[in-house]
Short mmCIF file of C-alpha atoms in Angstrom, two decimals:
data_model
loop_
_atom_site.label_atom_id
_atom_site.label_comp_id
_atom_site.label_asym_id
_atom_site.label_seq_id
_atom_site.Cartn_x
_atom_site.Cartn_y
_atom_site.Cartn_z
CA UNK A 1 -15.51 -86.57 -14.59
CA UNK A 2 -14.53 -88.19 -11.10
CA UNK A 3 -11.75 -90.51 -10.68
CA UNK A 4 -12.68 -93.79 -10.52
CA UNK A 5 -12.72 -95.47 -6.86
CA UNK A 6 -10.51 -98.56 -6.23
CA UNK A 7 -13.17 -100.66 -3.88
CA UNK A 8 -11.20 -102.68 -1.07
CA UNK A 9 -9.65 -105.69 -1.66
CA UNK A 10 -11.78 -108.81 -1.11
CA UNK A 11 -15.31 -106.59 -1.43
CA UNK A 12 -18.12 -108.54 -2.04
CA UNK A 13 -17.55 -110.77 -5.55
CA UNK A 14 -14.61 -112.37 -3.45
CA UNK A 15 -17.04 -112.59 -0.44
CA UNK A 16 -20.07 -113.66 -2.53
CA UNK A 17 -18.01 -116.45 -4.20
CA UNK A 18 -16.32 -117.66 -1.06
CA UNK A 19 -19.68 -118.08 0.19
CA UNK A 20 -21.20 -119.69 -2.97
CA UNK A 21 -18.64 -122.42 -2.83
CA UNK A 22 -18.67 -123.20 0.62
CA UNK A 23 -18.38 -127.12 1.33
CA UNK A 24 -21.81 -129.29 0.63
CA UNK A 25 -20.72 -132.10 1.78
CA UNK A 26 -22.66 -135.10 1.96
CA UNK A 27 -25.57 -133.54 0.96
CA UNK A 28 -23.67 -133.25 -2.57
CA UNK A 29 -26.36 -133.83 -4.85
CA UNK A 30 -26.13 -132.36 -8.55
CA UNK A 31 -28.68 -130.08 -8.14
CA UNK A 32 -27.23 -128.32 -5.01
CA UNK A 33 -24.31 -127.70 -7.11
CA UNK A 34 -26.15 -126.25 -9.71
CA UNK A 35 -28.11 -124.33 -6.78
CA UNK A 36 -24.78 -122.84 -5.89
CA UNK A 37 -23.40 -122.22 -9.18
CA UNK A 38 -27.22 -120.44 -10.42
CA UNK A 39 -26.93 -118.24 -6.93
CA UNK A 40 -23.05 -117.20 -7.76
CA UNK A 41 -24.36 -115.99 -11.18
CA UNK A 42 -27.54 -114.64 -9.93
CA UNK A 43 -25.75 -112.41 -7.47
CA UNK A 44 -23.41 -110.92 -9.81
CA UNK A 45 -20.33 -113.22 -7.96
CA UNK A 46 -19.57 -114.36 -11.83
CA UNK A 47 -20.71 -112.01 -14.62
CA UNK A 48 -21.36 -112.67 -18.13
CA UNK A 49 -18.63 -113.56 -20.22
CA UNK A 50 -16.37 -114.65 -17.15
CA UNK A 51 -14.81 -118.36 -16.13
CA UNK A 52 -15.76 -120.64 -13.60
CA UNK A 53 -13.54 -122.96 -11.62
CA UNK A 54 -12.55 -125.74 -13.36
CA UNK A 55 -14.37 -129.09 -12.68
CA UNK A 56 -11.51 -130.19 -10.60
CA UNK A 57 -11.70 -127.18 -8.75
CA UNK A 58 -15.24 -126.71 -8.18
CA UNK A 59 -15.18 -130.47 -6.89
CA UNK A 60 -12.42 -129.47 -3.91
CA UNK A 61 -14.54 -126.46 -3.42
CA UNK A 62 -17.60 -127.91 -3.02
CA UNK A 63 -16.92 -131.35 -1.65
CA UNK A 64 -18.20 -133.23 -3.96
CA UNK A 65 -17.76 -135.60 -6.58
CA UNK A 66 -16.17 -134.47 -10.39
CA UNK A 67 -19.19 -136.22 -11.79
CA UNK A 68 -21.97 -134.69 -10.13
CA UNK A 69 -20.47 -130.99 -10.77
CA UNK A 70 -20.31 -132.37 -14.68
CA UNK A 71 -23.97 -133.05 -14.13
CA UNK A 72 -24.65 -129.73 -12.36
CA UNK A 73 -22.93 -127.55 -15.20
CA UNK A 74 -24.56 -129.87 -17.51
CA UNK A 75 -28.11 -128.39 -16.29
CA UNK A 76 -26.80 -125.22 -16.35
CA UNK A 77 -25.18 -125.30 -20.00
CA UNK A 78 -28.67 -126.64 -21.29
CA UNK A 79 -31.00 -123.61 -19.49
CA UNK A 80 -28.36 -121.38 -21.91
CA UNK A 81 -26.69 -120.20 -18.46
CA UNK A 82 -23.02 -120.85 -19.11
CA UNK A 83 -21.30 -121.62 -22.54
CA UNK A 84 -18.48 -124.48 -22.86
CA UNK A 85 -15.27 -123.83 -24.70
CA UNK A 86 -12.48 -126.58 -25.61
CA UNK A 87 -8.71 -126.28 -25.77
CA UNK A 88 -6.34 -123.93 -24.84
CA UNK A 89 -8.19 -121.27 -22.30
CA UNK A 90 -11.31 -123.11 -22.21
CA UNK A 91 -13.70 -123.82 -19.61
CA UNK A 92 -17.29 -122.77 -18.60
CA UNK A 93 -18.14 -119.71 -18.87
CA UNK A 94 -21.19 -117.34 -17.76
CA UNK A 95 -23.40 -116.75 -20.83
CA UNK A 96 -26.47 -115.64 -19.64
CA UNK A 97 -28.48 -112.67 -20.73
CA UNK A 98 -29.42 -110.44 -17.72
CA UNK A 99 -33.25 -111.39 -19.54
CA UNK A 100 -32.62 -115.39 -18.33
CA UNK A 101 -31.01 -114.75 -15.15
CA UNK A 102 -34.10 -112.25 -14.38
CA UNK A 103 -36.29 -115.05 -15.41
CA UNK A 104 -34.67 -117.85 -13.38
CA UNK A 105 -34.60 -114.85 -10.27
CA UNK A 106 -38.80 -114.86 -10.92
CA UNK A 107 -39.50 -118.53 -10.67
CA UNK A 108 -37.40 -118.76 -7.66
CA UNK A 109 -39.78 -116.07 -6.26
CA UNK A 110 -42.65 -117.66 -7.46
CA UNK A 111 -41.73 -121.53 -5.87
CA UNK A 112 -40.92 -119.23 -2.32
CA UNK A 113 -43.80 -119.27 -0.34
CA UNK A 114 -44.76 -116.01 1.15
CA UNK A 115 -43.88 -116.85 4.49
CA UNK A 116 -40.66 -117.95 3.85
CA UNK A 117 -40.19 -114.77 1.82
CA UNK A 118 -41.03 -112.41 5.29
CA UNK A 119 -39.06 -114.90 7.35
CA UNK A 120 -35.68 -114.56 4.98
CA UNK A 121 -36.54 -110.68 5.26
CA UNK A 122 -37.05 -110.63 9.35
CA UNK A 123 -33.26 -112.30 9.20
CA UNK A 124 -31.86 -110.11 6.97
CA UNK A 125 -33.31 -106.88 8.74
CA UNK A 126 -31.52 -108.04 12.26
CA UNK A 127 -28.17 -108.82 10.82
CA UNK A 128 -28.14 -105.52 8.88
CA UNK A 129 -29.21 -104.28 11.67
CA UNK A 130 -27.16 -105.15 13.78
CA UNK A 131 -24.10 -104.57 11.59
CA UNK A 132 -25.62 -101.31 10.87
CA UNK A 133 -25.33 -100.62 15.04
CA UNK A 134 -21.97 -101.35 14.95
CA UNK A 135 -20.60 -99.16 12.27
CA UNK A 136 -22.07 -96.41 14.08
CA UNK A 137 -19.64 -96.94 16.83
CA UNK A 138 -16.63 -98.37 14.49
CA UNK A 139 -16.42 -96.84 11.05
CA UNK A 140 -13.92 -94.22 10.48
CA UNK A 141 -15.33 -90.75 8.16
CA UNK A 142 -12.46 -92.06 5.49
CA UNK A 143 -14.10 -95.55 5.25
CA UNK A 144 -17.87 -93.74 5.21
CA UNK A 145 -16.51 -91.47 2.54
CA UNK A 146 -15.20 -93.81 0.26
CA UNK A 147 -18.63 -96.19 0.43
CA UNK A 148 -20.27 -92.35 -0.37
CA UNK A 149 -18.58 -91.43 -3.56
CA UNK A 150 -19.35 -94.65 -4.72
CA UNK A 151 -22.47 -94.81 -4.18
CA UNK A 152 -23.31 -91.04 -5.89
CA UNK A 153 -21.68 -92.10 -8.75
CA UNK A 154 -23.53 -95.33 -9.21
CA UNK A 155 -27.07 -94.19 -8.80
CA UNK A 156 -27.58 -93.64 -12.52
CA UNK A 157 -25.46 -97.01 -13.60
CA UNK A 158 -27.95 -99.54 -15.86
CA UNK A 159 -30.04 -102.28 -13.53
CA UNK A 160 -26.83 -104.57 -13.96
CA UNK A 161 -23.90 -102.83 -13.27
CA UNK A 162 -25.75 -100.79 -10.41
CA UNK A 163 -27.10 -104.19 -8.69
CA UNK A 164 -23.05 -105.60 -8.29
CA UNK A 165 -21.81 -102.01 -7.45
CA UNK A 166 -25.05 -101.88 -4.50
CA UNK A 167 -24.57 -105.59 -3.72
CA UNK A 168 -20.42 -104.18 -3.04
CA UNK A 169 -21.62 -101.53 -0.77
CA UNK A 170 -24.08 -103.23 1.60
CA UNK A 171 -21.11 -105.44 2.27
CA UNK A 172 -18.95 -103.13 2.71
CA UNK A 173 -21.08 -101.07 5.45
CA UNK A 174 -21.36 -104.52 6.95
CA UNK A 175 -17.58 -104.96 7.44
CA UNK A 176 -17.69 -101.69 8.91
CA UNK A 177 -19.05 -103.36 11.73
CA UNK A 178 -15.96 -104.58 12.22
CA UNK A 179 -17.25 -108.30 13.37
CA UNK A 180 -16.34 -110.82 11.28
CA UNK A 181 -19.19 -113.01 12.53
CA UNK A 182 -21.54 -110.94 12.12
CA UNK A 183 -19.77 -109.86 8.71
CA UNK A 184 -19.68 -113.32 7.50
CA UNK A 185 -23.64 -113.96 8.63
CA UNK A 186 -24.83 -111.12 6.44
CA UNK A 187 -22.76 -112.56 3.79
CA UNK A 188 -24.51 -115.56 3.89
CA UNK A 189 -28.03 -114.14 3.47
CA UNK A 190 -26.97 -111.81 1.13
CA UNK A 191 -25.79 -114.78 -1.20
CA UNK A 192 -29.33 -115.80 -0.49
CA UNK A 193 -31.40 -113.01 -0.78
CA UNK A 194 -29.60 -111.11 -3.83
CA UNK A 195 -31.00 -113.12 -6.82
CA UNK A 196 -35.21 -112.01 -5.41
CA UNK A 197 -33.77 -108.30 -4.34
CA UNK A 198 -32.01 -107.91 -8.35
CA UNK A 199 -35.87 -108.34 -9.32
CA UNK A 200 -36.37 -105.03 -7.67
CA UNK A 201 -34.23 -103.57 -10.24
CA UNK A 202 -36.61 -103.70 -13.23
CA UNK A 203 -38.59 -100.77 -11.20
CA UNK A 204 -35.99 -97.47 -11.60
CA UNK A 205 -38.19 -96.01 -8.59
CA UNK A 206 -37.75 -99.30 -6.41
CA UNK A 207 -34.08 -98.76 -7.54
CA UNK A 208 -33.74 -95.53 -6.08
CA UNK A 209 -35.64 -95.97 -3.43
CA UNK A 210 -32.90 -98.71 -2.29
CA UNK A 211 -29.78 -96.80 -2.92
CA UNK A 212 -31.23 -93.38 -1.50
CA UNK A 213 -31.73 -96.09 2.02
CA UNK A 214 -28.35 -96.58 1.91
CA UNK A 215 -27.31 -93.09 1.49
CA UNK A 216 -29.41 -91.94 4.74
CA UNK A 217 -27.67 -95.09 6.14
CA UNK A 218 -24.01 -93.76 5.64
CA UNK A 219 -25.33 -90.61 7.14
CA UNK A 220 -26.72 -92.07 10.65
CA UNK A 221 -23.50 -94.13 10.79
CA UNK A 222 -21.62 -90.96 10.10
CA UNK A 223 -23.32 -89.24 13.02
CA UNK A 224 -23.22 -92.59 15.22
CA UNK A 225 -27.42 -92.40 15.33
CA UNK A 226 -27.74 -95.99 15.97
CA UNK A 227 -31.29 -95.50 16.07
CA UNK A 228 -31.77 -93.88 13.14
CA UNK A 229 -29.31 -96.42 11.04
CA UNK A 230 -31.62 -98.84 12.60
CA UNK A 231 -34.58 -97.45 11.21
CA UNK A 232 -33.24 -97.04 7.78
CA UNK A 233 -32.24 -100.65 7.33
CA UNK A 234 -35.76 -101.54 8.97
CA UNK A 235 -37.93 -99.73 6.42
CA UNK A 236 -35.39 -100.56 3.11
CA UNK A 237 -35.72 -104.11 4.00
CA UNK A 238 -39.26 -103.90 4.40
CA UNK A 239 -39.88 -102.16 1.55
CA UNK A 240 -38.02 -104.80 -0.48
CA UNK A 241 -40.26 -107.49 0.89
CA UNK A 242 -43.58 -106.10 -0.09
CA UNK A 243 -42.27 -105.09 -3.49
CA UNK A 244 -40.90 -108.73 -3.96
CA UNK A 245 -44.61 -110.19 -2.45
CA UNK A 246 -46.55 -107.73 -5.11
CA UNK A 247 -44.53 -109.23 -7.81
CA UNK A 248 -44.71 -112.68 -6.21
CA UNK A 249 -48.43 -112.70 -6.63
CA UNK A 250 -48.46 -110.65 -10.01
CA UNK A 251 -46.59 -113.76 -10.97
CA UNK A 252 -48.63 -116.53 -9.48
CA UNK A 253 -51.52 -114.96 -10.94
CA UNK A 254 -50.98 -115.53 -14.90
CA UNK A 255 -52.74 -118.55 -16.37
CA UNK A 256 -50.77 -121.67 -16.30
CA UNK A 257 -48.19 -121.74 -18.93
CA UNK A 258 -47.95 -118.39 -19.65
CA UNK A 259 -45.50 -115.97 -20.79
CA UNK A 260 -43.20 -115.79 -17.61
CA UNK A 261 -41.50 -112.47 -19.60
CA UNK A 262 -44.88 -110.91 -20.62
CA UNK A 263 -45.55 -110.72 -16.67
CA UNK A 264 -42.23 -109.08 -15.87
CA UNK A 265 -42.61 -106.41 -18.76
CA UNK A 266 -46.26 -105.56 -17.30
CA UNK A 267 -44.90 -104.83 -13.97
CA UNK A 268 -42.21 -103.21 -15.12
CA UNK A 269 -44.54 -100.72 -16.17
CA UNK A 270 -47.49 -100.71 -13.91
CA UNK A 271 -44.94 -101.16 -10.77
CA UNK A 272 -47.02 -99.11 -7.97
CA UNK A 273 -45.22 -96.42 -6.07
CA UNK A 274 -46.91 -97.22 -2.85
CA UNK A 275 -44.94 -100.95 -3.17
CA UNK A 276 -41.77 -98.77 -1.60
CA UNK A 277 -43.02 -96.81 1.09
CA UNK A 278 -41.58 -99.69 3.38
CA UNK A 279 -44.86 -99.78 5.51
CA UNK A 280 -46.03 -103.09 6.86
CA UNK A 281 -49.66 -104.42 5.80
#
């Protein structure tokens, strides 16, 4: 058995949590809190058992009033996503089954309308890109090797675990750009676009077809083939957009009112392999 990897410090639940609790402002309305809070669980930021910030907290965080985050974890407390404890070492804590998150993950992708869905992918292709064309020219071998090992030795990992431990690496070959602007941007669409890409998950060959992407990736970068890092990150993403607009219309196509879990199981086992190939319709 292989030693097991210490990731960096401030990898990508730090990142993904900084960016969940970024300042609202005045646009603090309950549900944008609860927005932020669903898309730090969603993305694996907080996982299942763990606390939140306190009330207090998430009001500095957030910049917003006590009350409306009471409101917000209200909402979230009722759809059986976190669990409230009193006393000593209480709090709110993340309760969800990976089952509800999935679900809540599905009727996001369902209310996204399909053009908004290949706009939020055309984004998220040019910043990876872009921080893909930098790492060719900035990573060290050490840093490539470390985001390698890991990677091997999560390929096999349950949908769960694997989705936090990919999530960790596509950040980290971001950073490897070594721009924190362009760093920070893909950190902000990758807050965004985590919770539809963790759908992918419930297809193993979807699954691999992601994390094998990345593993051509880390080769390019280690042989500073911009072009070919490029190309990688192109077809991944693209890939990831058609699978997520199959299931998208698998969805919108049950009868109103129906089983919103029946639909996911189906796919799950009539997912096509010719949703991966990453070509554009």
């Amino acid at each position: 058995m292989s030693d097991v990897i210490a990731l960096p410090q401030g990898s990508a639940s730090s990142r993904l949590r900084t960016a969940a609790f970024a300042p609202i402002g005045d646009e603090g309305r309950a549900e944008l809190v609860e927005a932020r809070l669903l898309q730090a669980i969603s993305t694996g930021a907080f996982i299942e058992g763990e606390r939140l910030p306190s009330e207090n907290e998430l009001s500095q965080l957030l910049g917003v009033a006590v009350v409306t985050v009471r409101e917000a974890l209200g909402s979230l407390r009722h759809r059986g996503l976190i669990e409230t404890r009193r006393g000593r070492g209480g709090g709110s804590f993340v309760s969800s089954s990976p089952g509800v998150v999935e679900e809540v993950n599905a009727r996001r992708l369902m209310e996204t309308p399909r053009v908004a869905l290949a706009d939020l992918g055309v984004l998220y292709e040019v910043i990876a890109g872009a921080c893909a064309e930098y790492a060719c020219l900035r990573a060290t071998a050490d840093e490539l090797e470390v985001v390698h090992r890991v990677l091997v030795e999560a390929r096999e990992l349950p949908a769960g675990p694997w989705r936090r431990r990919i999530t960790d690496m596509q950040l980290e070959l971001a950073s490897l750009s070594q721009s924190v602007r362009l760093t920070s941007e893909h950190v902000r669409i990758q807050t965004e676009f985590t919770p539809l890409l963790a759908l992918q998950d419930i297809d193993i060959a979807q699954r691999h077809f992601s994390h094998d992407a990345l593993l051509e990736q880390i080769e390019a970068t280690r042989a500073g083939d911009v072009e070919a890092a490029r190309a990688v990150v192109r077809r991944s993403i693209r890939g990831s957009v058609r699978w997520l607009g199959d299931l998208r219309s698998a969805l919108k196509a049950q009868p109103a009112g129906g089983d919103l879990r029946a639909t996911l199981e189906r796919y799950r086992d009539t997912a096509v392999e010719t949703s991966i190939t990453g070509e554009v319709a």
